[in-house]
Short mmCIF file of C-alpha atoms and ligand atoms in Angstrom, two decimals:
data_model
loop_
_atom_site.label_atom_id
_atom_site.label_comp_id
_atom_site.label_asym_id
_atom_site.label_seq_id
_atom_site.Cartn_x
_atom_site.Cartn_y
_atom_site.Cartn_z
CA UNK A 1 56.01 110.36 -8.63
CA UNK A 2 55.68 106.14 -8.02
CA UNK A 3 55.91 103.08 -9.78
CA UNK A 4 52.41 101.26 -9.84
CA UNK A 5 51.16 97.68 -11.56
CA UNK A 6 48.01 97.80 -13.51
CA UNK A 7 45.63 97.15 -15.28
CA UNK A 8 45.93 98.93 -18.30
CA UNK A 9 42.40 97.43 -19.66
CA UNK A 10 41.01 94.01 -19.90
CA UNK A 11 43.81 91.46 -20.52
CA UNK A 12 46.63 93.80 -20.25
CA UNK A 13 48.98 94.52 -17.43
CA UNK A 14 51.90 96.37 -16.90
CA UNK A 15 53.51 98.99 -14.66
CA UNK A 16 52.89 103.15 -15.01
CA UNK A 17 54.41 105.89 -13.00
CA UNK A 18 51.71 108.11 -11.12
CA UNK A 19 51.08 110.44 -8.67
CA UNK A 20 51.83 109.64 -5.16
CA UNK A 21 48.42 109.79 -3.78
CA UNK A 22 47.22 112.79 -0.73
CA UNK A 23 45.43 111.22 2.33
CA UNK A 24 41.96 112.81 3.00
CA UNK A 25 41.70 113.32 6.43
CA UNK A 26 40.55 109.69 7.46
CA UNK A 27 42.91 108.07 5.11
CA UNK A 28 46.29 107.22 5.32
CA UNK A 29 48.87 106.59 2.86
CA UNK A 30 51.32 103.73 3.19
CA UNK A 31 54.41 102.74 1.62
CA UNK A 32 54.34 99.23 1.01
CA UNK A 33 56.62 96.53 1.55
CA UNK A 34 55.26 93.09 0.99
CA UNK A 35 52.52 92.58 -0.98
CA UNK A 36 50.75 88.90 -2.06
CA UNK A 37 49.25 87.84 -5.43
CA UNK A 38 45.41 86.96 -5.49
CA UNK A 39 43.60 84.92 -8.21
CA UNK A 40 41.10 87.54 -8.31
CA UNK A 41 43.42 89.48 -9.88
CA UNK A 42 43.89 86.80 -12.46
CA UNK A 43 39.83 86.86 -12.64
CA UNK A 44 39.80 91.12 -13.23
CA UNK A 45 42.64 91.20 -15.67
CA UNK A 46 40.73 88.01 -17.58
CA UNK A 47 37.71 89.99 -17.69
CA UNK A 48 35.43 87.71 -15.52
CA UNK A 49 34.62 91.03 -12.73
CA UNK A 50 31.94 92.91 -13.84
CA UNK A 51 33.21 96.03 -12.07
CA UNK A 52 36.78 96.02 -14.10
CA UNK A 53 35.35 95.75 -17.68
CA UNK A 54 35.55 99.70 -18.68
CA UNK A 55 38.61 100.17 -16.09
CA UNK A 56 42.18 102.07 -17.61
CA UNK A 57 44.89 101.79 -15.64
CA UNK A 58 43.84 100.76 -12.29
CA UNK A 59 46.62 100.02 -9.63
CA UNK A 60 46.05 95.64 -9.13
CA UNK A 61 46.59 94.12 -5.61
CA UNK A 62 44.67 94.06 -2.41
CA UNK A 63 46.80 91.89 0.04
CA UNK A 64 49.31 93.66 1.48
CA UNK A 65 51.09 94.85 4.64
CA UNK A 66 53.44 98.29 4.88
CA UNK A 67 55.04 101.42 6.88
CA UNK A 68 52.56 104.04 7.77
CA UNK A 69 54.57 107.25 5.52
CA UNK A 70 51.61 109.89 6.06
CA UNK A 71 47.90 110.34 7.89
CA UNK A 72 45.23 112.41 7.51
CA UNK A 73 44.19 115.08 10.42
CA UNK A 74 41.36 112.91 11.81
CA UNK A 75 43.40 109.60 11.97
CA UNK A 76 43.95 108.80 15.89
CA UNK A 77 45.04 105.32 16.09
CA UNK A 78 47.94 105.24 13.68
CA UNK A 79 51.14 107.56 12.85
CA UNK A 80 53.72 107.62 10.49
CA UNK A 81 56.19 104.97 10.93
CA UNK A 82 54.46 102.68 12.38
CA UNK A 83 53.88 99.15 10.94
CA UNK A 84 50.90 98.06 9.67
CA UNK A 85 48.31 95.69 7.95
CA UNK A 86 45.25 95.70 6.65
CA UNK A 87 42.40 94.34 5.21
CA UNK A 88 41.60 93.17 1.85
CA UNK A 89 38.24 94.46 2.22
CA UNK A 90 38.11 98.19 2.95
CA UNK A 91 34.84 99.26 3.65
CA UNK A 92 33.37 102.48 4.39
CA UNK A 93 32.22 101.28 8.46
CA UNK A 94 29.35 103.94 8.35
CA UNK A 95 27.37 102.35 5.48
CA UNK A 96 23.80 101.20 7.04
CA UNK A 97 25.18 97.11 5.99
CA UNK A 98 28.66 97.76 8.09
CA UNK A 99 26.43 98.65 10.86
CA UNK A 100 24.24 95.55 10.62
CA UNK A 101 27.51 93.59 11.47
CA UNK A 102 28.28 92.44 7.65
CA UNK A 103 31.26 95.29 6.40
CA UNK A 104 32.36 93.46 3.80
CA UNK A 105 29.47 94.24 1.82
CA UNK A 106 29.01 97.68 2.76
CA UNK A 107 26.94 99.39 -0.03
CA UNK A 108 25.93 96.07 -1.65
CA UNK A 109 27.00 92.19 -2.17
CA UNK A 110 30.68 92.47 -2.49
CA UNK A 111 30.89 96.46 -1.94
CA UNK A 112 33.20 96.58 0.89
CA UNK A 113 35.82 95.72 -1.76
CA UNK A 114 37.07 99.25 -2.84
CA UNK A 115 40.38 98.15 -3.96
CA UNK A 116 40.65 97.97 -7.69
CA UNK A 117 37.09 98.08 -7.79
CA UNK A 118 36.44 101.49 -6.90
CA UNK A 119 40.13 102.65 -5.92
CA UNK A 120 44.01 101.81 -7.23
CA UNK A 121 45.04 98.77 -5.13
CA UNK A 122 48.52 97.99 -3.36
CA UNK A 123 50.45 96.87 -5.76
CA UNK A 124 52.50 100.42 -5.86
CA UNK A 125 55.37 102.12 -3.72
CA UNK A 126 52.38 103.50 -2.07
CA UNK A 127 48.83 103.51 -1.72
CA UNK A 128 45.85 104.99 0.46
CA UNK A 129 43.63 103.18 2.70
CA UNK A 130 40.40 104.89 3.81
CA UNK A 131 38.99 105.18 7.12
CA UNK A 132 42.28 104.04 8.47
CA UNK A 133 41.59 103.70 11.88
CA UNK A 134 39.20 101.14 11.01
CA UNK A 135 40.88 99.50 8.00
CA UNK A 136 44.31 98.72 9.47
CA UNK A 137 45.95 97.01 12.42
CA UNK A 138 48.93 97.02 14.37
CA UNK A 139 51.75 94.33 13.44
CA UNK A 140 53.45 92.86 16.58
CA UNK A 141 56.83 93.15 16.90
CA UNK A 142 57.53 89.66 17.05
CA UNK A 143 55.46 88.96 13.43
CA UNK A 144 57.35 89.54 10.07
CA UNK A 145 55.94 91.07 7.33
CA UNK A 146 55.55 88.11 5.14
CA UNK A 147 53.40 86.12 7.51
CA UNK A 148 51.55 89.62 8.33
CA UNK A 149 50.14 89.95 4.89
CA UNK A 150 48.64 86.97 5.24
CA UNK A 151 46.09 87.87 7.71
CA UNK A 152 43.65 90.54 6.05
CA UNK A 153 42.84 88.02 3.50
CA UNK A 154 43.87 84.76 3.18
CA UNK A 155 43.72 83.91 7.37
CA UNK A 156 40.71 86.12 7.65
CA UNK A 157 38.88 84.27 5.20
CA UNK A 158 39.82 80.78 5.90
CA UNK A 159 39.10 81.35 9.86
CA UNK A 160 36.02 82.75 9.21
CA UNK A 161 34.67 80.00 6.84
CA UNK A 162 35.54 77.82 10.30
CA UNK A 163 33.30 80.36 12.39
CA UNK A 164 30.42 79.94 9.99
CA UNK A 165 30.54 76.12 10.00
CA UNK A 166 29.33 76.09 13.54
CA UNK A 167 31.33 72.60 13.81
CA UNK A 168 30.04 71.80 17.69
CA UNK A 169 33.17 70.65 20.10
CA UNK A 170 34.21 67.26 18.89
CA UNK A 171 32.31 67.67 15.67
CA UNK A 172 33.47 66.22 12.01
CA UNK A 173 33.92 69.03 9.58
CA UNK A 174 34.99 68.66 5.59
CA UNK A 175 36.65 70.81 3.67
CA UNK A 176 36.48 70.42 -0.15
CA UNK A 177 39.06 72.22 -1.55
CA UNK A 178 43.12 73.10 -0.12
CA UNK A 179 44.57 76.14 -1.67
CA UNK A 180 46.02 78.52 0.18
CA UNK A 181 41.71 80.07 2.11
CA UNK A 182 41.23 76.02 2.08
CA UNK A 183 44.11 75.52 3.90
CA UNK A 184 43.53 77.97 6.48
CA UNK A 185 40.47 77.14 6.69
CA UNK A 186 41.52 73.63 8.20
CA UNK A 187 43.55 75.20 10.95
CA UNK A 188 40.71 77.03 11.88
CA UNK A 189 38.52 74.14 11.97
CA UNK A 190 41.55 72.54 14.31
CA UNK A 191 41.42 75.50 16.68
CA UNK A 192 37.74 75.94 16.91
CA UNK A 193 37.89 72.22 18.49
CA UNK A 194 36.74 70.01 15.58
CA UNK A 195 37.19 66.03 16.46
CA UNK A 196 37.99 65.23 13.12
CA UNK A 197 39.18 67.35 10.22
CA UNK A 198 38.26 66.25 6.54
CA UNK A 199 40.18 67.59 3.45
CA UNK A 200 39.61 66.70 -0.05
CA UNK A 201 42.17 67.98 -2.08
CA UNK A 202 44.04 65.98 -5.13
CA UNK A 203 46.88 68.11 -6.05
CA UNK A 204 50.22 66.14 -3.81
CA UNK A 205 51.78 69.38 -2.35
CA UNK A 206 48.25 70.77 -1.03
CA UNK A 207 47.37 67.07 0.69
CA UNK A 208 50.80 67.20 2.52
CA UNK A 209 49.99 70.66 3.31
CA UNK A 210 46.32 69.94 4.62
CA UNK A 211 47.76 67.38 6.81
CA UNK A 212 50.34 69.93 8.23
CA UNK A 213 47.90 72.47 9.05
CA UNK A 214 45.75 69.43 11.06
CA UNK A 215 42.99 67.50 8.39
CA UNK A 216 42.95 63.91 10.10
CA UNK A 217 42.12 62.57 6.47
CA UNK A 218 42.87 63.51 3.40
CA UNK A 219 40.90 62.40 0.30
CA UNK A 220 41.68 62.52 -3.49
CA UNK A 221 38.57 63.10 -5.07
CA UNK A 222 40.66 61.24 -7.93
CA UNK A 223 40.67 58.15 -5.83
CA UNK A 224 37.86 57.80 -4.64
CA UNK A 225 34.07 59.43 -4.10
CA UNK A 226 35.07 61.96 -1.43
CA UNK A 227 30.97 62.44 -0.62
CA UNK A 228 30.59 58.32 -0.12
CA UNK A 229 34.08 58.54 1.78
CA UNK A 230 32.61 60.79 4.16
CA UNK A 231 29.56 59.63 4.61
CA UNK A 232 31.10 56.33 6.00
CA UNK A 233 32.85 58.62 8.56
CA UNK A 234 30.13 59.80 9.94
CA UNK A 235 28.03 58.57 12.90
CA UNK A 236 25.68 55.79 11.88
CA UNK A 237 26.46 57.18 8.35
CA UNK A 238 24.15 60.16 8.90
CA UNK A 239 26.19 63.01 7.92
CA UNK A 240 29.23 65.25 9.04
CA UNK A 241 28.57 68.24 11.35
CA UNK A 242 29.87 70.62 8.96
CA UNK A 243 31.47 70.93 5.35
CA UNK A 244 33.40 73.64 4.32
CA UNK A 245 32.84 75.32 0.09
CA UNK A 246 36.29 76.37 -0.70
CA UNK A 247 36.35 75.72 -4.47
CA UNK A 248 33.54 77.96 -6.28
CA UNK A 249 32.12 75.13 -8.19
CA UNK A 250 28.58 73.25 -8.58
CA UNK A 251 30.35 69.56 -7.87
CA UNK A 252 31.82 70.91 -4.40
CA UNK A 253 29.20 72.63 -3.29
CA UNK A 254 26.10 69.89 -3.79
CA UNK A 255 28.39 67.13 -2.44
CA UNK A 256 28.78 69.90 0.83
CA UNK A 257 24.89 69.87 1.38
CA UNK A 258 24.95 65.76 0.52
CA UNK A 259 27.40 65.00 3.34
CA UNK A 260 25.90 66.61 6.18
CA UNK A 261 23.96 65.46 8.44
CA UNK A 262 20.08 67.29 8.81
CA UNK A 263 20.02 70.31 10.71
CA UNK A 264 24.07 70.51 9.95
CA UNK A 265 26.05 73.33 8.05
CA UNK A 266 27.17 74.40 4.48
CA UNK A 267 30.22 76.68 4.84
CA UNK A 268 30.57 78.75 1.76
CA UNK A 269 33.91 80.43 0.64
CA UNK A 270 34.48 79.77 -2.46
CA UNK A 271 33.47 82.21 -5.77
CA UNK A 272 30.50 81.19 -7.80
CA UNK A 273 30.77 84.49 -9.85
CA UNK A 274 30.46 84.07 -13.57
CA UNK A 275 27.37 81.48 -13.62
CA UNK A 276 23.40 81.98 -13.42
CA UNK A 277 22.79 79.70 -10.53
CA UNK A 278 24.56 77.29 -7.99
CA UNK A 279 21.89 74.51 -7.77
CA UNK A 280 20.78 72.58 -4.73
CA UNK A 281 20.12 68.70 -4.48
CA UNK A 282 16.92 68.50 -3.58
CA UNK A 283 16.83 64.94 -1.59
CA UNK A 284 19.81 65.81 0.71
CA UNK A 285 17.97 68.65 1.49
CA UNK A 286 15.55 66.73 2.65
CA UNK A 287 13.26 68.36 -0.10
CA UNK A 288 14.01 72.10 1.63
CA UNK A 289 13.17 70.62 5.05
CA UNK A 290 16.48 68.97 6.35
CA UNK A 291 17.14 72.18 8.68
CA UNK A 292 20.60 72.87 6.97
CA UNK A 293 22.00 75.89 7.02
CA UNK A 294 24.00 77.92 3.85
CA UNK A 295 26.30 80.55 5.33
CA UNK A 296 28.39 82.50 4.09
CA UNK A 297 31.45 85.07 4.09
CA UNK A 298 34.26 87.64 2.47
CA UNK A 299 37.09 88.74 3.99
CA UNK A 300 35.87 89.71 6.71
CA UNK A 301 37.80 93.38 7.89
CA UNK A 302 38.31 95.75 10.37
CA UNK A 303 40.83 97.21 13.00
CA UNK A 304 40.01 94.22 16.19
CA UNK A 305 39.41 91.48 13.71
CA UNK A 306 42.57 91.71 12.17
CA UNK A 307 43.99 92.68 15.26
CA UNK A 308 42.93 88.97 16.61
CA UNK A 309 44.33 87.44 13.29
CA UNK A 310 47.62 89.12 13.88
CA UNK A 311 47.00 87.20 17.48
CA UNK A 312 46.67 83.79 16.20
CA UNK A 313 50.39 84.38 14.00
CA UNK A 314 52.11 86.03 16.94
CA UNK A 315 51.50 83.00 19.20
CA UNK A 316 52.46 80.37 16.77
CA UNK A 317 48.51 79.43 16.22
CA UNK A 318 48.81 79.26 12.61
CA UNK A 319 51.93 80.25 10.33
CA UNK A 320 50.67 80.90 7.08
CA UNK A 321 53.92 81.32 5.54
CA UNK A 322 54.31 77.83 4.40
CA UNK A 323 51.75 78.87 1.48
CA UNK A 324 54.20 80.70 -0.13
CA UNK A 325 55.53 79.15 -2.69
CA UNK A 326 57.48 81.86 -5.04
CA UNK A 327 58.89 85.28 -4.39
CA UNK A 328 59.51 88.13 -6.59
CA UNK A 329 60.66 91.80 -6.34
CA UNK A 330 58.37 94.22 -7.30
CA UNK A 331 60.26 94.66 -10.50
CA UNK A 332 59.60 91.53 -11.48
CA UNK A 333 55.74 91.37 -10.50
CA UNK A 334 54.72 90.12 -14.06
CA UNK A 335 56.67 86.90 -13.59
CA UNK A 336 54.40 86.11 -10.66
CA UNK A 337 51.66 87.14 -12.19
CA UNK A 338 52.07 84.83 -15.20
CA UNK A 339 52.61 82.27 -12.82
CA UNK A 340 49.81 82.39 -11.03
CA UNK A 341 47.80 82.89 -14.30
CA UNK A 342 48.99 79.08 -15.40
CA UNK A 343 47.40 77.67 -12.85
CA UNK A 344 50.73 75.50 -12.32
CA UNK A 345 49.54 73.18 -9.22
CA UNK A 346 52.56 73.87 -7.21
CA UNK A 347 51.89 78.03 -7.18
CA UNK A 348 49.98 78.61 -3.88
CA UNK A 349 50.99 82.18 -2.88
CA UNK A 350 53.21 84.42 -4.36
CA UNK A 351 54.76 87.63 -2.46
CA UNK A 352 56.02 89.88 -3.62
CA UNK A 353 58.90 91.76 -2.29
CA UNK A 354 59.06 95.90 -2.23
CA UNK A 355 62.37 96.18 -0.49
ZN1 ZN B 401 42.83 88.29 -1.89
#
């Protein structure tokens, strides 16, 4: 038997004992070493995720690293004892949508989010990874577990948001929101050759980290109007090349549309669930004719991509460990959970140690 931290039902979390799962032919059983609490875990427990409403005793968590304990007969790339990172999304790579290159949505929008929604997550002494050869990656020897644990969700989403923003080399980009993913996005913009990176944020610690990760300008939206300020920084006041939405609110989304120039890109990584529509400001959109592109992304995974994200960490291109604001042992995970739930402005990422 093993210990698992579960959502007993909507609104209630706690530990229960579960049998150690047995891997199927394509699965791997992983012994957890480190994990991170995600704000989406709070959304799930608070009843804001439809697919979780009727769930009972489901193990939470989807951001983790560990050691391979056991593999199924058809797993070729990994063997017991390997140190591995995994995607926050563990899709079915045989699904038609995966084959179009959008694996996080295998089976339908957000369908690649299998942990918690379709099977037990990672907040347990052991967990299963399906299609292990596709959903795991080896951690380079020089990369610590506490850094690698960011690769599969926070780093891949942040970098992906910057890739999706189609920033021309030397171009101007603004990132709205400097939470953990927004901060990785700021870093991604720098890595991809932006000429000027603007971050919009008000929490002091996050503003400081935005600078650390590469923002040239940080705009505090409580002190000045970010739309006006960003447009004033653009060539001829015509708007900037790219804007990234990393919050998931109407105001930040429409600000992104307003600050981009004709032909610019709005890259959305914020989660807009929980309301019926997201509105587009028609004038800034040129009545639908301004040739602005809206792109979206949700933690792209897969062994090839995870390996590249780990290489960024290995060679010092990005150091996600600065995002760790609190640490707890697995026995105390509920304390960490309550901290993330509290929306304390000093909380960024809470690391859980299983060793
Ligand atoms: Zn997450």
